[in-house]
Short mmCIF file of C-alpha atoms and ligand atoms in Angstrom, two decimals:
data_model
loop_
_atom_site.label_atom_id
_atom_site.label_comp_id
_atom_site.label_asym_id
_atom_site.label_seq_id
_atom_site.Cartn_x
_atom_site.Cartn_y
_atom_site.Cartn_z
CA MET A 14 84.55 19.96 4.94
CA SER A 15 83.44 22.69 2.52
CA LEU A 16 80.73 22.14 -0.03
CA LEU A 17 81.04 23.74 -3.47
CA SER A 18 77.75 24.07 -5.35
CA ILE A 19 77.93 24.38 -9.10
CA ILE A 20 74.77 25.89 -10.58
CA VAL A 21 74.09 25.44 -14.27
CA PRO A 22 71.01 26.96 -15.95
CA CYS A 23 70.08 24.90 -19.02
CA TYR A 24 67.65 25.66 -21.78
CA ASN A 25 67.62 23.18 -24.66
CA GLU A 26 71.17 22.03 -23.97
CA GLU A 27 70.95 18.33 -24.90
CA ALA A 28 73.89 18.78 -27.30
CA VAL A 29 76.36 20.13 -24.76
CA LEU A 30 75.27 18.60 -21.44
CA PRO A 31 77.29 15.36 -21.83
CA LEU A 32 80.36 17.38 -22.85
CA PHE A 33 79.89 19.72 -19.94
CA TYR A 34 79.46 16.86 -17.49
CA GLU A 35 82.65 15.21 -18.69
CA GLU A 36 84.65 18.44 -18.38
CA ILE A 37 83.33 19.34 -14.97
CA GLN A 38 84.04 15.83 -13.65
CA LYS A 39 87.70 16.26 -14.56
CA VAL A 40 87.94 19.64 -12.87
CA MET A 41 86.16 18.42 -9.74
CA GLN A 42 88.57 15.49 -9.51
CA GLN A 43 91.52 17.83 -9.90
CA MET A 44 90.22 20.16 -7.16
CA LYS A 45 89.49 17.23 -4.89
CA ASP A 46 93.10 16.01 -5.31
CA GLU A 47 94.45 19.42 -4.37
CA HIS A 48 92.02 20.20 -1.55
CA SER A 49 90.81 17.01 0.09
CA HIS A 50 88.28 18.85 2.28
CA LEU A 51 86.19 19.94 -0.73
CA THR A 52 82.93 18.20 -1.61
CA PHE A 53 80.74 19.01 -4.59
CA GLU A 54 77.13 19.38 -5.64
CA LEU A 55 76.04 19.90 -9.24
CA LEU A 56 72.71 21.69 -9.45
CA PHE A 57 71.23 21.90 -12.94
CA ILE A 58 68.21 24.08 -13.65
CA ASP A 59 66.11 22.86 -16.55
CA ASP A 60 64.41 26.04 -17.70
CA GLY A 61 61.44 24.39 -19.41
CA SER A 62 63.57 22.84 -22.18
CA LYS A 63 61.76 21.36 -25.16
CA ASP A 64 64.47 18.84 -26.06
CA LYS A 65 65.94 15.91 -24.10
CA THR A 66 67.66 18.07 -21.47
CA LEU A 67 65.38 16.85 -18.67
CA GLN A 68 65.85 13.19 -19.60
CA ILE A 69 69.62 13.62 -19.57
CA LEU A 70 69.48 15.29 -16.17
CA ARG A 71 67.25 12.52 -14.78
CA GLU A 72 69.71 9.88 -16.00
CA MET A 73 72.64 11.74 -14.51
CA SER A 74 70.92 12.14 -11.15
CA LEU A 75 70.32 8.37 -10.96
CA HIS A 76 73.93 7.49 -11.57
CA ASP A 77 75.64 10.30 -9.73
CA GLU A 78 74.82 11.25 -6.13
CA LYS A 79 76.28 14.72 -6.63
CA VAL A 80 73.85 15.63 -9.40
CA ARG A 81 70.72 17.51 -8.41
CA PHE A 82 68.28 19.25 -10.71
CA ILE A 83 65.25 21.49 -10.67
CA SER A 84 62.94 21.43 -13.63
CA PHE A 85 60.68 24.45 -14.22
CA SER A 86 57.05 24.24 -15.24
CA ARG A 87 57.87 26.37 -18.30
CA ASN A 88 60.65 28.61 -19.63
CA PHE A 89 61.18 31.37 -17.06
CA GLY A 90 64.47 32.72 -18.45
CA LYS A 91 68.06 32.45 -17.31
CA GLU A 92 67.66 35.02 -14.55
CA ALA A 93 64.99 32.89 -12.90
CA GLY A 94 67.20 29.84 -13.40
CA MET A 95 70.11 31.43 -11.58
CA TYR A 96 67.83 32.59 -8.78
CA ALA A 97 66.38 29.10 -8.34
CA GLY A 98 69.89 27.66 -8.22
CA LEU A 99 71.12 30.14 -5.63
CA GLU A 100 68.01 29.64 -3.53
CA ASN A 101 68.25 25.85 -3.50
CA CYS A 102 71.99 25.22 -3.31
CA LYS A 103 73.56 24.30 -0.01
CA GLY A 104 77.22 25.15 -0.67
CA ASP A 105 79.63 27.21 1.40
CA TYR A 106 80.95 28.31 -1.98
CA VAL A 107 78.75 28.68 -5.02
CA VAL A 108 79.52 28.87 -8.73
CA VAL A 109 77.09 29.93 -11.45
CA MET A 110 78.10 28.91 -14.96
CA ASP A 111 76.65 28.26 -18.43
CA ALA A 112 76.24 24.76 -19.77
CA ASP A 113 77.74 25.54 -23.18
CA LEU A 114 81.40 25.56 -21.99
CA GLN A 115 81.69 29.28 -22.82
CA HIS A 116 82.52 29.53 -19.13
CA PRO A 117 85.50 27.16 -19.06
CA PRO A 118 85.41 24.88 -15.99
CA ALA A 119 89.24 24.99 -16.03
CA PHE A 120 88.99 28.40 -14.29
CA LEU A 121 87.42 26.92 -11.16
CA PRO A 122 90.64 25.95 -9.29
CA GLN A 123 92.06 29.44 -9.85
CA MET A 124 88.80 31.06 -8.73
CA TYR A 125 88.72 28.93 -5.62
CA ASN A 126 92.28 30.01 -4.78
CA TYR A 127 91.27 33.67 -4.90
CA VAL A 128 88.25 33.21 -2.67
CA LYS A 129 89.38 30.61 -0.14
CA ASP A 130 91.70 32.89 1.87
CA GLY A 131 88.96 35.42 2.45
CA GLU A 132 90.67 38.19 0.52
CA TYR A 133 87.96 38.15 -2.15
CA ASP A 134 84.28 37.23 -1.89
CA CYS A 135 83.83 36.65 -5.57
CA ALA A 136 85.95 35.66 -8.55
CA THR A 137 84.58 36.20 -12.02
CA THR A 138 85.78 36.24 -15.60
CA ARG A 139 85.81 39.23 -17.87
CA ARG A 140 86.16 38.69 -21.56
CA ILE A 141 88.48 41.17 -23.19
CA SER A 142 87.47 40.33 -26.74
CA ARG A 143 84.15 39.64 -28.37
CA LYS A 144 85.55 37.16 -30.85
CA GLY A 145 82.92 35.17 -32.71
CA GLU A 146 80.29 37.85 -32.26
CA SER A 147 78.93 40.04 -35.07
CA LYS A 148 80.27 43.61 -35.37
CA ILE A 149 76.87 45.25 -34.95
CA ARG A 150 76.17 43.24 -31.83
CA SER A 151 79.51 44.23 -30.28
CA ALA A 152 78.96 47.88 -31.16
CA PHE A 153 75.52 47.85 -29.51
CA ALA A 154 76.94 46.10 -26.45
CA ARG A 155 79.68 48.71 -26.05
CA THR A 156 77.22 51.59 -26.41
CA PHE A 157 74.96 49.98 -23.85
CA TYR A 158 77.73 49.70 -21.23
CA LYS A 159 78.83 53.29 -21.82
CA LEU A 160 75.30 54.65 -21.53
CA MET A 161 74.44 52.46 -18.56
CA ASN A 162 77.47 53.58 -16.57
CA LYS A 163 76.64 57.23 -17.25
CA ILE A 164 73.05 57.01 -16.08
CA SER A 165 73.22 54.49 -13.25
CA HIS A 166 74.97 54.58 -9.89
CA THR A 167 75.51 50.84 -10.08
CA GLU A 168 78.66 50.14 -12.05
CA ILE A 169 78.24 47.55 -14.79
CA VAL A 170 81.61 46.27 -16.02
CA ASP A 171 81.91 45.75 -19.79
CA GLY A 172 82.66 42.12 -20.57
CA ALA A 173 81.81 40.90 -17.05
CA GLN A 174 79.87 37.66 -17.18
CA ASP A 175 77.49 35.55 -15.17
CA PHE A 176 80.35 33.12 -14.49
CA ARG A 177 80.74 33.75 -10.76
CA PHE A 178 82.46 31.97 -7.91
CA MET A 179 81.00 33.34 -4.68
CA THR A 180 81.02 32.89 -0.95
CA ARG A 181 77.87 32.03 0.98
CA GLN A 182 77.70 35.62 2.33
CA MET A 183 77.53 37.07 -1.15
CA VAL A 184 74.93 34.51 -2.24
CA ASP A 185 72.77 35.43 0.75
CA GLY A 186 73.17 39.07 -0.25
CA ILE A 187 71.92 38.32 -3.75
CA LEU A 188 69.03 36.24 -2.44
CA SER A 189 67.94 39.13 -0.23
CA MET A 190 67.12 41.04 -3.44
CA LYS A 191 63.75 39.55 -4.17
CA GLU A 192 62.80 41.70 -7.14
CA TYR A 193 60.78 40.13 -9.92
CA ASN A 194 62.47 42.02 -12.77
CA ARG A 195 65.93 40.55 -12.33
CA PHE A 196 68.94 42.01 -14.11
CA SER A 197 71.85 39.96 -12.77
CA LYS A 198 74.66 42.11 -14.09
CA GLY A 199 73.25 44.93 -11.98
CA ILE A 200 72.40 42.75 -8.99
CA PHE A 201 75.90 41.23 -8.80
CA SER A 202 77.36 44.72 -8.80
CA TRP A 203 74.78 46.28 -6.46
CA VAL A 204 75.52 43.87 -3.60
CA GLY A 205 79.16 44.97 -3.59
CA PHE A 206 81.73 42.67 -1.90
CA LYS A 207 85.33 42.27 -3.07
CA VAL A 208 85.43 40.99 -6.63
CA ARG A 209 88.46 39.62 -8.46
CA TYR A 210 88.28 39.79 -12.27
CA ILE A 211 90.10 37.23 -14.38
CA GLU A 212 90.54 38.39 -17.96
CA TYR A 213 90.31 35.97 -20.85
CA GLU A 214 89.58 35.69 -24.55
CA ASN A 215 86.01 34.90 -25.55
CA VAL A 216 85.31 31.22 -26.24
CA GLU A 217 82.69 30.06 -28.69
CA ARG A 218 79.86 27.75 -27.72
CA ALA A 219 80.84 24.03 -27.67
CA ALA A 220 77.62 22.89 -29.41
CA GLY A 221 73.99 23.89 -29.83
CA THR A 222 72.84 27.46 -30.51
CA THR A 223 72.45 30.55 -28.40
CA ALA A 224 68.96 31.33 -27.17
CA TRP A 225 69.57 35.06 -27.53
CA SER A 226 68.35 36.87 -30.62
CA PHE A 227 69.44 40.43 -31.37
CA TRP A 228 66.06 41.78 -30.25
CA GLY A 229 66.17 39.61 -27.18
CA LEU A 230 69.45 41.23 -26.19
CA PHE A 231 68.09 44.69 -27.03
CA ARG A 232 65.07 44.17 -24.77
CA TYR A 233 67.36 42.78 -22.08
CA SER A 234 69.48 45.95 -22.19
CA LEU A 235 66.33 48.07 -21.78
CA GLU A 236 65.40 45.88 -18.78
CA GLY A 237 68.79 46.75 -17.34
CA ILE A 238 68.26 50.47 -17.80
CA PHE A 239 64.80 50.49 -16.29
CA ALA A 240 65.87 48.23 -13.41
CA PHE A 241 68.98 50.13 -12.38
CA SER A 242 68.45 53.72 -13.47
CA THR A 243 65.78 56.38 -13.16
CA ALA A 244 67.54 58.65 -15.65
CA PRO A 245 64.79 58.26 -18.30
CA LEU A 246 62.32 59.76 -15.81
CA ALA A 247 64.65 62.72 -15.33
CA LEU A 248 64.92 63.02 -19.10
CA ALA A 249 61.12 63.26 -19.29
CA SER A 250 61.12 66.08 -16.74
CA LEU A 251 63.95 67.90 -18.54
CA LEU A 252 62.09 67.70 -21.84
CA GLY A 253 59.01 69.06 -20.07
CA ILE A 254 60.93 71.99 -18.60
CA PHE A 255 62.57 72.74 -21.94
CA SER A 256 59.29 72.85 -23.85
CA CYS A 257 57.74 75.04 -21.11
CA LEU A 258 60.58 77.51 -21.55
CA VAL A 259 60.12 77.57 -25.30
CA ALA A 260 56.37 78.05 -24.87
CA PHE A 261 56.95 80.91 -22.43
CA ILE A 262 59.24 82.75 -24.86
CA MET A 263 56.77 82.13 -27.68
CA CYS A 264 53.94 83.62 -25.57
CA ILE A 265 55.87 86.82 -24.98
CA VAL A 266 56.80 87.10 -28.67
CA ILE A 267 53.18 86.55 -29.74
CA ILE A 268 51.75 89.03 -27.22
CA VAL A 269 54.21 91.73 -28.24
CA LYS A 270 53.65 91.02 -31.93
CA THR A 271 49.85 91.18 -31.57
CA LEU A 272 50.01 94.45 -29.62
CA VAL A 273 52.38 96.11 -32.07
CA PHE A 274 51.23 94.74 -35.44
CA GLY A 275 47.66 93.46 -34.75
CA GLU A 276 46.55 89.92 -35.55
CA PRO A 277 45.94 88.94 -39.17
CA VAL A 278 44.45 85.43 -39.51
CA ALA A 279 47.44 83.28 -40.42
CA GLY A 280 49.87 80.80 -38.84
CA PHE A 281 47.99 77.55 -39.42
CA PRO A 282 51.20 75.62 -40.33
CA THR A 283 52.96 76.96 -37.23
CA ILE A 284 50.12 75.79 -35.00
CA MET A 285 50.11 72.34 -36.57
CA CYS A 286 53.86 72.00 -36.08
CA VAL A 287 53.67 73.00 -32.44
CA ILE A 288 50.74 70.65 -31.79
CA PHE A 289 52.56 67.70 -33.33
CA LEU A 290 55.79 68.48 -31.51
CA LEU A 291 54.19 68.83 -28.10
CA GLY A 292 51.92 65.84 -28.68
CA GLY A 293 54.93 63.73 -29.56
CA LEU A 294 56.86 64.89 -26.53
CA GLN A 295 53.94 64.14 -24.26
CA LEU A 296 53.44 60.64 -25.61
CA PHE A 297 57.17 59.96 -25.33
CA CYS A 298 57.21 61.00 -21.67
CA ILE A 299 54.04 59.08 -20.89
CA GLY A 300 55.74 56.09 -22.49
CA ILE A 301 58.67 56.38 -20.10
CA LEU A 302 56.30 56.70 -17.15
CA GLY A 303 54.49 53.64 -18.46
CA GLN A 304 57.67 51.59 -18.46
CA TYR A 305 58.32 52.26 -14.80
CA LEU A 306 54.66 51.81 -13.96
CA SER A 307 54.57 48.41 -15.65
CA LYS A 308 57.67 47.30 -13.72
CA THR A 309 56.11 48.51 -10.48
CA TYR A 310 52.88 46.72 -11.41
CA LEU A 311 54.69 43.40 -11.86
CA GLU A 312 56.71 43.89 -8.67
CA CYS A 313 53.66 44.53 -6.50
CA LYS A 314 51.87 41.45 -7.78
CA GLN A 315 54.64 39.51 -6.04
CA ARG A 316 54.48 36.64 -8.46
CA PRO A 317 56.95 33.83 -7.84
CA ILE A 318 60.17 34.11 -9.86
CA TYR A 319 59.90 30.47 -10.99
CA LEU A 320 57.71 27.39 -10.50
CA MET A 321 59.20 23.95 -10.04
CA ARG A 322 57.71 20.91 -11.73
CA GLU A 323 60.19 18.26 -10.69
CA ASN A 324 63.52 17.89 -8.95
CA GLU A 325 65.98 15.06 -8.35
CA GLU A 326 64.26 14.04 -5.09
CA ILE A 327 60.84 13.69 -6.70
CA TYR A 328 62.36 11.82 -9.61
CA ARG A 329 64.40 9.41 -7.48
CA ASN A 330 61.37 8.63 -5.31
CA ARG A 331 59.13 8.01 -8.30
CA ASN A 332 61.79 5.86 -9.86
CA LYS A 333 62.08 3.76 -6.68
CA HIS A 334 58.31 3.17 -6.44
CA ASN A 335 57.97 2.28 -10.10
CA SER A 336 60.72 -0.29 -10.12
N1 LIG B 20 69.49 29.75 -20.60
C1 LIG B 20 68.45 29.49 -19.73
N2 LIG B 20 67.19 29.98 -20.04
C2 LIG B 20 66.94 30.70 -21.16
C3 LIG B 20 68.03 30.98 -22.02
C4 LIG B 20 69.28 30.50 -21.71
O1 LIG B 20 68.63 28.84 -18.70
O2 LIG B 20 65.79 31.08 -21.38
C5 LIG B 20 70.85 29.23 -20.28
C6 LIG B 20 71.51 28.43 -21.39
O3 LIG B 20 71.15 27.07 -21.34
C7 LIG B 20 73.00 28.62 -21.11
C8 LIG B 20 73.04 30.02 -20.51
O4 LIG B 20 71.72 30.31 -20.05
O5 LIG B 20 73.49 27.68 -20.16
C9 LIG B 20 73.52 31.06 -21.49
O6 LIG B 20 72.74 30.99 -22.66
P1 LIG B 20 73.34 31.22 -24.10
O7 LIG B 20 74.58 30.41 -24.28
O8 LIG B 20 72.21 30.96 -25.04
O9 LIG B 20 73.66 32.76 -24.06
P2 LIG B 20 75.01 33.52 -24.47
O10 LIG B 20 76.17 32.67 -24.02
O11 LIG B 20 74.93 33.66 -25.94
O12 LIG B 20 74.92 34.81 -23.73
MG1 LIG B 21 76.57 30.80 -24.36
#
C-alpha cells in the first residue's frame, strides 16, 4: 500500500472548494482503478479564511474519512499553509496544489507515473503562457526571473509553480529547511532532486478571486531576492568602493588646484551636490543592510511558522460529544 497525500492551502475559497472536491474525487477514483495499491488522504489547510471555507471543510471531514484539515488561528500566508501541510501529511507521495483548479487535478496520474519508478523525485507543471494575466504583471514577472537567476545560485525556473508531486524523501528535505521567511520557489529548487517538468497552457481560476495584489506580488519577489541572494549586499559594497575612488580622485584634483591656483571662497553648489549624493548612497546601503538585518532578526526569534486552531480530529471529537 502507498499513501498519496494531497495538500491544498485554502484562503477564502468557499466558491471553489465544492468544485475542487468533485474534480479530485474523480481523479482519485481513476488512479485507484489503475493502481489498486494506492490510498489517499486529502489535507486542506484553512489559512484563517473569513468566509465559509472552514464550515465546508468541517462538513467534508464528517462525511469523508479521507478528508483532514488544519485551520490556522489567523491568516499566515500560503507559504505557511504549504509548510503545515507537508509537516502533517503522512503520505509516501505528496502533492501540493491550489484549490482554485488552476492546478488541474487531471495531471496527477501522469505525475504519479513519472515518480513511481524512481526515475524522478518530483513532477511539476510549468506554464508556458501567462494567458489571462495583465501585460504589466507578466513583464514584471519575466524581469524578476531574469534578475533572480543572475544574482542567485539557486535556479528559479520561469513559469514553475507550486503544483508539485513529490516523494517522501524530497518532502523531508523541504521540511529540514526550517526558515521563517519561506520562499517556496527557491526552497523547492534549493533541495535539488530530479525534477520532471510538464509544460501546459495557463488556466484561469475556476471561481472566486486571487488573493494576490500587484504590490503583494512585488513584495513577494523582494522576499525571494533577500531570501536567496546576497547580491544586494555586494552592490552596497561596490557602490561604496566606487564613491571612495571618486572621492580619492577629487582630493588629488583639489589639492593640486589649491597649490597651483590658491583657494578663492567658492564651490558651495559643488559641496551641496556631493553631500546629497553621498548621503543618498549611504542611506541606500544602510537600507539594504536593514533588509537583511530584519530577516535575521525574525529568523533568530524562532517564531512558529503557523499556529493551529482546529483540525479534523478536534472537530470530530467535539462533534461526537455534542451529539
Ligand atoms: N492561499 C493561501 N493563503 C493566502 C493566499 C492564498 O492559502 O494567504 C491559497 C489560495 O487559497 C489558493 C492558493 O493559495 O489555493 C493560490 O492562491 P491564488 O489563487 O490567490 O494565487 P494565484 O493562483 O493567483 O497565484
Ligand atoms: Mg490561483
